[in-house]
Amino acid sequence: MAADSAARPGRQTRPGQEWWRSAVVYQVYPRSFADSDGDGIGDLAGLTGRLDHIAGLGVDVLWLSPVYPSPQSDNGYDISDYQDIDPVFGDLAAFDRLLAAVHERGMKLVMDLVVNHTSDEHPWFQESRDPGSPKRDWYWWRPPRDGREPNNWGSFFTGSAWARDSASDAYYLHLFSPKQPDLNWENPDVRQAVHAMMRWWLDRGVDGFRMDVINLISKDPALPDGVLRGDGLYGDGSPHFVCGPRIHEYLQEMHREVMAHYPERLLTVGEMPGVTVEQARLFTDPRRAELDMVFQFEHVGLDHGRDKFDPRPLRLTDLKASLGRWQTGLADVGWNSLYWNNHDQPRVVSRFGDDSPRYRTRSATMLATVLHLHRGTPYIYQGEELAMANAPLRSIEDFRDIESLNHYAEALRAGARPEDVLPGLRAMGRDNARTPMQWDASPQAGFTTGTPWLPVNPDHTEVNAAAARANPDSVYHHYRRLIALRHSEPAVVHGDFTMLLPDDERVYAFTRAYGGTTLLVAGNFTGDTVTAELPAGWEGAELVLGNGPSAAAVTGRLALAPWEAVVRRLTR
Ligand code: TEU
């Protein structure tokens, strides 16, 4: 699919009809998807060999998490060369073969753009360590303040957000790990280098970007202290870098310099920790020419206590209030992304469903139905279509993720016992989402012929793609039917959203209305049989999609079996 690199005056699809509004995206975390050479790590050739599994769902886009050269300190979100492929995943020729195979199946490929920070092993950073280098101002270098860090910000991965460099006895900023120094987007040379790199991938045929923590790239240049966090050790710098002072300017410039030159072809989604609905309206308003949609974090923070590793039970009314607010807030302008899972979140069937053999399939298909019938673009994370569950992570030796390992070490330094810390890591750690994709019931689930970098979940003997594709009642085929419904029923894409039963702690119900069609969607978030009041007029409505034996008869009351979901349709 050749890039339209000629800058045509904005011939744009009418707002509201862009192709990505009816699209479904499938995220691949390549390290854990399919290994073709037996080294225990997934690779591009392995992914290319498994594309029919993805295409068989009917998805439109494949989002590929980073495959660039990287020391792998944060599993590729620490990039040391933006225009090549890490040898562990293959090479550019293998990438081109993957891209062609994706396009041959009528799908698009979106790359992960990680430009808030590079790896500390990127040549740009290595050059910047010399105070006299022209690259010095490509990063946030500051002299010590009273012999210590330039401000009190804490890192997302525990500890200070500053690291001292002996080469110049100065500090550099890293919101994540010390091996992920933040780029200085105040510097136009940085922005131009990023734009050139983006065009290089788009001219190669890539169809867009998922932009990693893109709302963190603009910092308050004064770098003021933050309010001390609960740990009393570090300040919360987020008011000074979340959706910072120049973020819209940077994104509008990126759109002018890059996206505008490839009209109607791209999908751009900004990952935005801390973004609000009001801000998302600005980021996704097509008239502002910034991004198509954003990943917000409100709904995946509702079960956080002191922090993410202090999980609390989810209240369904909180979830409905949060997702309902995002539906209302982006109803007349902008667009939502819709997700439960990704490589940073625990598996939703374990988190918000019931991953027991009895209710794993039923709760997974209920969660999928409720999410996919919202207004927005749904994202499916690898294995979600199989209802893959959290991994049996026992001791800290079972963990690989830098975020979990750093949290554990800091908690023990602060005096906690392992048995106090491990339950939160087991429930919420990112390794839960990163166990190898479960292809079949063979010893390593068909993921590798070698030793996997992270153990395969033992439940792969029952939970695997081969079994799912062979079973018409599987989660896989339910996702396929949901995607087919999105592609055939305009009310799913364009319908107005109205939340029902906002105060009910058991049932999530809403309607979608478009033209003469109204859809009723209801999901039972419990393991009990429940009934709920419904608006009149639904008696005998057509059952479009369900996941349970009872297929929830609708009279004046809605009766739902444990974890049952229904979609009914009325056409006036
Ligand atoms: O994640 C940013 C982010 O907000 C998450 O790290 C979040 O803080 C946590 O993991 C979930 O509670 C992006 C990438 O998705 C993540 O994999 C990277 O580690 C991070 O940025 C740094 O690039």
JSON list of N, CA, C and O in Angstrom, two decimals, residues 366-399:
[
{"chain": "A", "resi": 366, "resn": "MET", "atom": "N", "xyz": [-18.95, -12.11, 28.24]},
{"chain": "A", "resi": 366, "resn": "MET", "atom": "CA", "xyz": [-19.77, -10.99, 28.75]},
{"chain": "A", "resi": 366, "resn": "MET", "atom": "C", "xyz": [-18.96, -9.71, 28.74]},
{"chain": "A", "resi": 366, "resn": "MET", "atom": "O", "xyz": [-19.42, -8.67, 28.22]},
{"chain": "A", "resi": 367, "resn": "LEU", "atom": "N", "xyz": [-17.74, -9.76, 29.24]},
{"chain": "A", "resi": 367, "resn": "LEU", "atom": "CA", "xyz": [-16.89, -8.56, 29.27]},
{"chain": "A", "resi": 367, "resn": "LEU", "atom": "C", "xyz": [-16.64, -8.05, 27.85]},
{"chain": "A", "resi": 367, "resn": "LEU", "atom": "O", "xyz": [-16.68, -6.84, 27.58]},
{"chain": "A", "resi": 368, "resn": "ALA", "atom": "N", "xyz": [-16.41, -8.96, 26.93]},
{"chain": "A", "resi": 368, "resn": "ALA", "atom": "CA", "xyz": [-16.16, -8.56, 25.54]},
{"chain": "A", "resi": 368, "resn": "ALA", "atom": "C", "xyz": [-17.39, -7.89, 24.94]},
{"chain": "A", "resi": 368, "resn": "ALA", "atom": "O", "xyz": [-17.30, -6.85, 24.28]},
{"chain": "A", "resi": 369, "resn": "THR", "atom": "N", "xyz": [-18.55, -8.47, 25.19]},
{"chain": "A", "resi": 369, "resn": "THR", "atom": "CA", "xyz": [-19.79, -7.93, 24.61]},
{"chain": "A", "resi": 369, "resn": "THR", "atom": "C", "xyz": [-20.05, -6.53, 25.13]},
{"chain": "A", "resi": 369, "resn": "THR", "atom": "O", "xyz": [-20.33, -5.61, 24.36]},
{"chain": "A", "resi": 370, "resn": "VAL", "atom": "N", "xyz": [-19.95, -6.35, 26.44]},
{"chain": "A", "resi": 370, "resn": "VAL", "atom": "CA", "xyz": [-20.22, -5.02, 27.01]},
{"chain": "A", "resi": 370, "resn": "VAL", "atom": "C", "xyz": [-19.25, -4.00, 26.43]},
{"chain": "A", "resi": 370, "resn": "VAL", "atom": "O", "xyz": [-19.65, -2.91, 26.00]},
{"chain": "A", "resi": 371, "resn": "LEU", "atom": "N", "xyz": [-17.97, -4.33, 26.36]},
{"chain": "A", "resi": 371, "resn": "LEU", "atom": "CA", "xyz": [-16.98, -3.36, 25.87]},
{"chain": "A", "resi": 371, "resn": "LEU", "atom": "C", "xyz": [-17.20, -3.06, 24.39]},
{"chain": "A", "resi": 371, "resn": "LEU", "atom": "O", "xyz": [-17.24, -1.90, 23.98]},
{"chain": "A", "resi": 372, "resn": "HIS", "atom": "N", "xyz": [-17.34, -4.10, 23.56]},
{"chain": "A", "resi": 372, "resn": "HIS", "atom": "CA", "xyz": [-17.38, -3.89, 22.11]},
{"chain": "A", "resi": 372, "resn": "HIS", "atom": "C", "xyz": [-18.66, -3.21, 21.64]},
{"chain": "A", "resi": 372, "resn": "HIS", "atom": "O", "xyz": [-18.69, -2.71, 20.51]},
{"chain": "A", "resi": 373, "resn": "LEU", "atom": "N", "xyz": [-19.68, -3.18, 22.47]},
{"chain": "A", "resi": 373, "resn": "LEU", "atom": "CA", "xyz": [-20.92, -2.51, 22.04]},
{"chain": "A", "resi": 373, "resn": "LEU", "atom": "C", "xyz": [-20.93, -1.04, 22.48]},
{"chain": "A", "resi": 373, "resn": "LEU", "atom": "O", "xyz": [-21.90, -0.33, 22.21]},
{"chain": "A", "resi": 374, "resn": "HIS", "atom": "N", "xyz": [-19.86, -0.58, 23.13]},
{"chain": "A", "resi": 374, "resn": "HIS", "atom": "CA", "xyz": [-19.74, 0.87, 23.40]},
{"chain": "A", "resi": 374, "resn": "HIS", "atom": "C", "xyz": [-19.39, 1.59, 22.12]},
{"chain": "A", "resi": 374, "resn": "HIS", "atom": "O", "xyz": [-19.01, 0.97, 21.10]},
{"chain": "A", "resi": 375, "resn": "ARG", "atom": "N", "xyz": [-19.47, 2.91, 22.17]},
{"chain": "A", "resi": 375, "resn": "ARG", "atom": "CA", "xyz": [-19.10, 3.75, 21.02]},
{"chain": "A", "resi": 375, "resn": "ARG", "atom": "C", "xyz": [-17.61, 4.04, 21.11]},
{"chain": "A", "resi": 375, "resn": "ARG", "atom": "O", "xyz": [-17.12, 4.55, 22.11]},
{"chain": "A", "resi": 376, "resn": "GLY", "atom": "N", "xyz": [-16.88, 3.63, 20.07]},
{"chain": "A", "resi": 376, "resn": "GLY", "atom": "CA", "xyz": [-15.43, 3.82, 20.06]},
{"chain": "A", "resi": 376, "resn": "GLY", "atom": "C", "xyz": [-14.78, 2.69, 19.29]},
{"chain": "A", "resi": 376, "resn": "GLY", "atom": "O", "xyz": [-15.45, 1.80, 18.77]},
{"chain": "A", "resi": 377, "resn": "THR", "atom": "N", "xyz": [-13.44, 2.73, 19.22]},
{"chain": "A", "resi": 377, "resn": "THR", "atom": "CA", "xyz": [-12.69, 1.69, 18.52]},
{"chain": "A", "resi": 377, "resn": "THR", "atom": "C", "xyz": [-12.17, 0.67, 19.53]},
{"chain": "A", "resi": 377, "resn": "THR", "atom": "O", "xyz": [-11.36, 1.02, 20.39]},
{"chain": "A", "resi": 378, "resn": "PRO", "atom": "N", "xyz": [-12.60, -0.60, 19.43]},
{"chain": "A", "resi": 378, "resn": "PRO", "atom": "CA", "xyz": [-12.16, -1.62, 20.38]},
{"chain": "A", "resi": 378, "resn": "PRO", "atom": "C", "xyz": [-10.75, -2.10, 20.07]},
{"chain": "A", "resi": 378, "resn": "PRO", "atom": "O", "xyz": [-10.35, -2.21, 18.91]},
{"chain": "A", "resi": 379, "resn": "TYR", "atom": "N", "xyz": [-9.99, -2.40, 21.12]},
{"chain": "A", "resi": 379, "resn": "TYR", "atom": "CA", "xyz": [-8.64, -2.98, 21.03]},
{"chain": "A", "resi": 379, "resn": "TYR", "atom": "C", "xyz": [-8.65, -4.33, 21.72]},
{"chain": "A", "resi": 379, "resn": "TYR", "atom": "O", "xyz": [-9.06, -4.44, 22.87]},
{"chain": "A", "resi": 380, "resn": "ILE", "atom": "N", "xyz": [-8.19, -5.35, 21.00]},
{"chain": "A", "resi": 380, "resn": "ILE", "atom": "CA", "xyz": [-8.09, -6.71, 21.55]},
{"chain": "A", "resi": 380, "resn": "ILE", "atom": "C", "xyz": [-6.63, -7.01, 21.78]},
{"chain": "A", "resi": 380, "resn": "ILE", "atom": "O", "xyz": [-5.81, -6.87, 20.85]},
{"chain": "A", "resi": 381, "resn": "TYR", "atom": "N", "xyz": [-6.25, -7.38, 22.97]},
{"chain": "A", "resi": 381, "resn": "TYR", "atom": "CA", "xyz": [-4.85, -7.71, 23.27]},
{"chain": "A", "resi": 381, "resn": "TYR", "atom": "C", "xyz": [-4.64, -9.21, 23.10]},
{"chain": "A", "resi": 381, "resn": "TYR", "atom": "O", "xyz": [-5.47, -10.02, 23.53]},
{"chain": "A", "resi": 382, "resn": "GLN", "atom": "N", "xyz": [-3.53, -9.60, 22.52]},
{"chain": "A", "resi": 382, "resn": "GLN", "atom": "CA", "xyz": [-3.25, -11.00, 22.23]},
{"chain": "A", "resi": 382, "resn": "GLN", "atom": "C", "xyz": [-3.63, -11.92, 23.40]},
{"chain": "A", "resi": 382, "resn": "GLN", "atom": "O", "xyz": [-3.26, -11.69, 24.53]},
{"chain": "A", "resi": 383, "resn": "GLY", "atom": "N", "xyz": [-4.39, -12.96, 23.10]},
{"chain": "A", "resi": 383, "resn": "GLY", "atom": "CA", "xyz": [-4.82, -13.92, 24.12]},
{"chain": "A", "resi": 383, "resn": "GLY", "atom": "C", "xyz": [-6.14, -13.58, 24.76]},
{"chain": "A", "resi": 383, "resn": "GLY", "atom": "O", "xyz": [-6.82, -14.44, 25.32]},
{"chain": "A", "resi": 384, "resn": "GLU", "atom": "N", "xyz": [-6.55, -12.32, 24.65]},
{"chain": "A", "resi": 384, "resn": "GLU", "atom": "CA", "xyz": [-7.87, -11.91, 25.21]},
{"chain": "A", "resi": 384, "resn": "GLU", "atom": "C", "xyz": [-8.97, -12.71, 24.52]},
{"chain": "A", "resi": 384, "resn": "GLU", "atom": "O", "xyz": [-9.96, -13.10, 25.13]},
{"chain": "A", "resi": 385, "resn": "GLU", "atom": "N", "xyz": [-8.78, -12.99, 23.21]},
{"chain": "A", "resi": 385, "resn": "GLU", "atom": "CA", "xyz": [-9.78, -13.73, 22.43]},
{"chain": "A", "resi": 385, "resn": "GLU", "atom": "C", "xyz": [-9.81, -15.20, 22.80]},
{"chain": "A", "resi": 385, "resn": "GLU", "atom": "O", "xyz": [-10.62, -15.97, 22.27]},
{"chain": "A", "resi": 386, "resn": "LEU", "atom": "N", "xyz": [-8.92, -15.62, 23.69]},
{"chain": "A", "resi": 386, "resn": "LEU", "atom": "CA", "xyz": [-8.91, -16.99, 24.22]},
{"chain": "A", "resi": 386, "resn": "LEU", "atom": "C", "xyz": [-9.30, -17.01, 25.69]},
{"chain": "A", "resi": 386, "resn": "LEU", "atom": "O", "xyz": [-9.33, -18.08, 26.30]},
{"chain": "A", "resi": 387, "resn": "ALA", "atom": "N", "xyz": [-9.53, -15.82, 26.25]},
{"chain": "A", "resi": 387, "resn": "ALA", "atom": "CA", "xyz": [-9.74, -15.67, 27.70]},
{"chain": "A", "resi": 387, "resn": "ALA", "atom": "C", "xyz": [-8.51, -16.17, 28.45]},
{"chain": "A", "resi": 387, "resn": "ALA", "atom": "O", "xyz": [-8.62, -16.81, 29.50]},
{"chain": "A", "resi": 388, "resn": "MET", "atom": "N", "xyz": [-7.32, -15.86, 27.93]},
{"chain": "A", "resi": 388, "resn": "MET", "atom": "CA", "xyz": [-6.10, -16.16, 28.70]},
{"chain": "A", "resi": 388, "resn": "MET", "atom": "C", "xyz": [-6.18, -15.42, 30.03]},
{"chain": "A", "resi": 388, "resn": "MET", "atom": "O", "xyz": [-6.65, -14.29, 30.10]},
{"chain": "A", "resi": 389, "resn": "ALA", "atom": "N", "xyz": [-5.71, -16.10, 31.09]},
{"chain": "A", "resi": 389, "resn": "ALA", "atom": "CA", "xyz": [-5.87, -15.58, 32.45]},
{"chain": "A", "resi": 389, "resn": "ALA", "atom": "C", "xyz": [-4.52, -15.17, 33.03]},
{"chain": "A", "resi": 389, "resn": "ALA", "atom": "O", "xyz": [-3.46, -15.42, 32.43]},
{"chain": "A", "resi": 390, "resn": "ASN", "atom": "N", "xyz": [-4.56, -14.53, 34.21]},
{"chain": "A", "resi": 390, "resn": "ASN", "atom": "CA", "xyz": [-3.32, -14.17, 34.91]},
{"chain": "A", "resi": 390, "resn": "ASN", "atom": "C", "xyz": [-2.46, -15.41, 35.14]},
{"chain": "A", "resi": 390, "resn": "ASN", "atom": "O", "xyz": [-2.97, -16.52, 35.31]},
{"chain": "A", "resi": 391, "resn": "ALA", "atom": "N", "xyz": [-1.16, -15.19, 35.18]},
{"chain": "A", "resi": 391, "resn": "ALA", "atom": "CA", "xyz": [-0.21, -16.29, 35.33]},
{"chain": "A", "resi": 391, "resn": "ALA", "atom": "C", "xyz": [-0.09, -16.67, 36.81]},
{"chain": "A", "resi": 391, "resn": "ALA", "atom": "O", "xyz": [-0.31, -15.83, 37.69]},
{"chain": "A", "resi": 392, "resn": "PRO", "atom": "N", "xyz": [0.28, -17.93, 37.11]},
{"chain": "A", "resi": 392, "resn": "PRO", "atom": "CA", "xyz": [0.51, -18.32, 38.50]},
{"chain": "A", "resi": 392, "resn": "PRO", "atom": "C", "xyz": [1.90, -17.87, 38.97]},
{"chain": "A", "resi": 392, "resn": "PRO", "atom": "O", "xyz": [2.84, -18.67, 39.05]},
{"chain": "A", "resi": 393, "resn": "LEU", "atom": "N", "xyz": [2.01, -16.56, 39.26]},
{"chain": "A", "resi": 393, "resn": "LEU", "atom": "CA", "xyz": [3.31, -16.00, 39.66]},
{"chain": "A", "resi": 393, "resn": "LEU", "atom": "C", "xyz": [3.45, -16.20, 41.17]},
{"chain": "A", "resi": 393, "resn": "LEU", "atom": "O", "xyz": [2.65, -15.65, 41.93]},
{"chain": "A", "resi": 394, "resn": "ARG", "atom": "N", "xyz": [4.41, -16.99, 41.60]},
{"chain": "A", "resi": 394, "resn": "ARG", "atom": "CA", "xyz": [4.51, -17.30, 43.03]},
{"chain": "A", "resi": 394, "resn": "ARG", "atom": "C", "xyz": [5.54, -16.41, 43.71]},
{"chain": "A", "resi": 394, "resn": "ARG", "atom": "O", "xyz": [5.20, -15.39, 44.28]},
{"chain": "A", "resi": 395, "resn": "SER", "atom": "N", "xyz": [6.83, -16.72, 43.53]},
{"chain": "A", "resi": 395, "resn": "SER", "atom": "CA", "xyz": [7.87, -15.92, 44.21]},
{"chain": "A", "resi": 395, "resn": "SER", "atom": "C", "xyz": [8.36, -14.84, 43.25]},
{"chain": "A", "resi": 395, "resn": "SER", "atom": "O", "xyz": [8.05, -14.86, 42.05]},
{"chain": "A", "resi": 396, "resn": "ILE", "atom": "N", "xyz": [9.15, -13.91, 43.78]},
{"chain": "A", "resi": 396, "resn": "ILE", "atom": "CA", "xyz": [9.63, -12.80, 42.95]},
{"chain": "A", "resi": 396, "resn": "ILE", "atom": "C", "xyz": [10.48, -13.31, 41.80]},
{"chain": "A", "resi": 396, "resn": "ILE", "atom": "O", "xyz": [10.60, -12.66, 40.76]},
{"chain": "A", "resi": 397, "resn": "GLU", "atom": "N", "xyz": [11.02, -14.51, 41.93]},
{"chain": "A", "resi": 397, "resn": "GLU", "atom": "CA", "xyz": [11.83, -15.10, 40.84]},
{"chain": "A", "resi": 397, "resn": "GLU", "atom": "C", "xyz": [10.96, -15.38, 39.60]},
{"chain": "A", "resi": 397, "resn": "GLU", "atom": "O", "xyz": [11.48, -15.55, 38.51]},
{"chain": "A", "resi": 398, "resn": "ASP", "atom": "N", "xyz": [9.65, -15.44, 39.77]},
{"chain": "A", "resi": 398, "resn": "ASP", "atom": "CA", "xyz": [8.77, -15.69, 38.62]},
{"chain": "A", "resi": 398, "resn": "ASP", "atom": "C", "xyz": [8.51, -14.43, 37.81]},
{"chain": "A", "resi": 398, "resn": "ASP", "atom": "O", "xyz": [7.94, -14.49, 36.73]},
{"chain": "A", "resi": 399, "resn": "PHE", "atom": "N", "xyz": [8.94, -13.25, 38.34]},
{"chain": "A", "resi": 399, "resn": "PHE", "atom": "CA", "xyz": [8.63, -11.98, 37.68]},
{"chain": "A", "resi": 399, "resn": "PHE", "atom": "C", "xyz": [9.81, -11.55, 36.82]},
{"chain": "A", "resi": 399, "resn": "PHE", "atom": "O", "xyz": [10.97, -11.82, 37.13]}
]
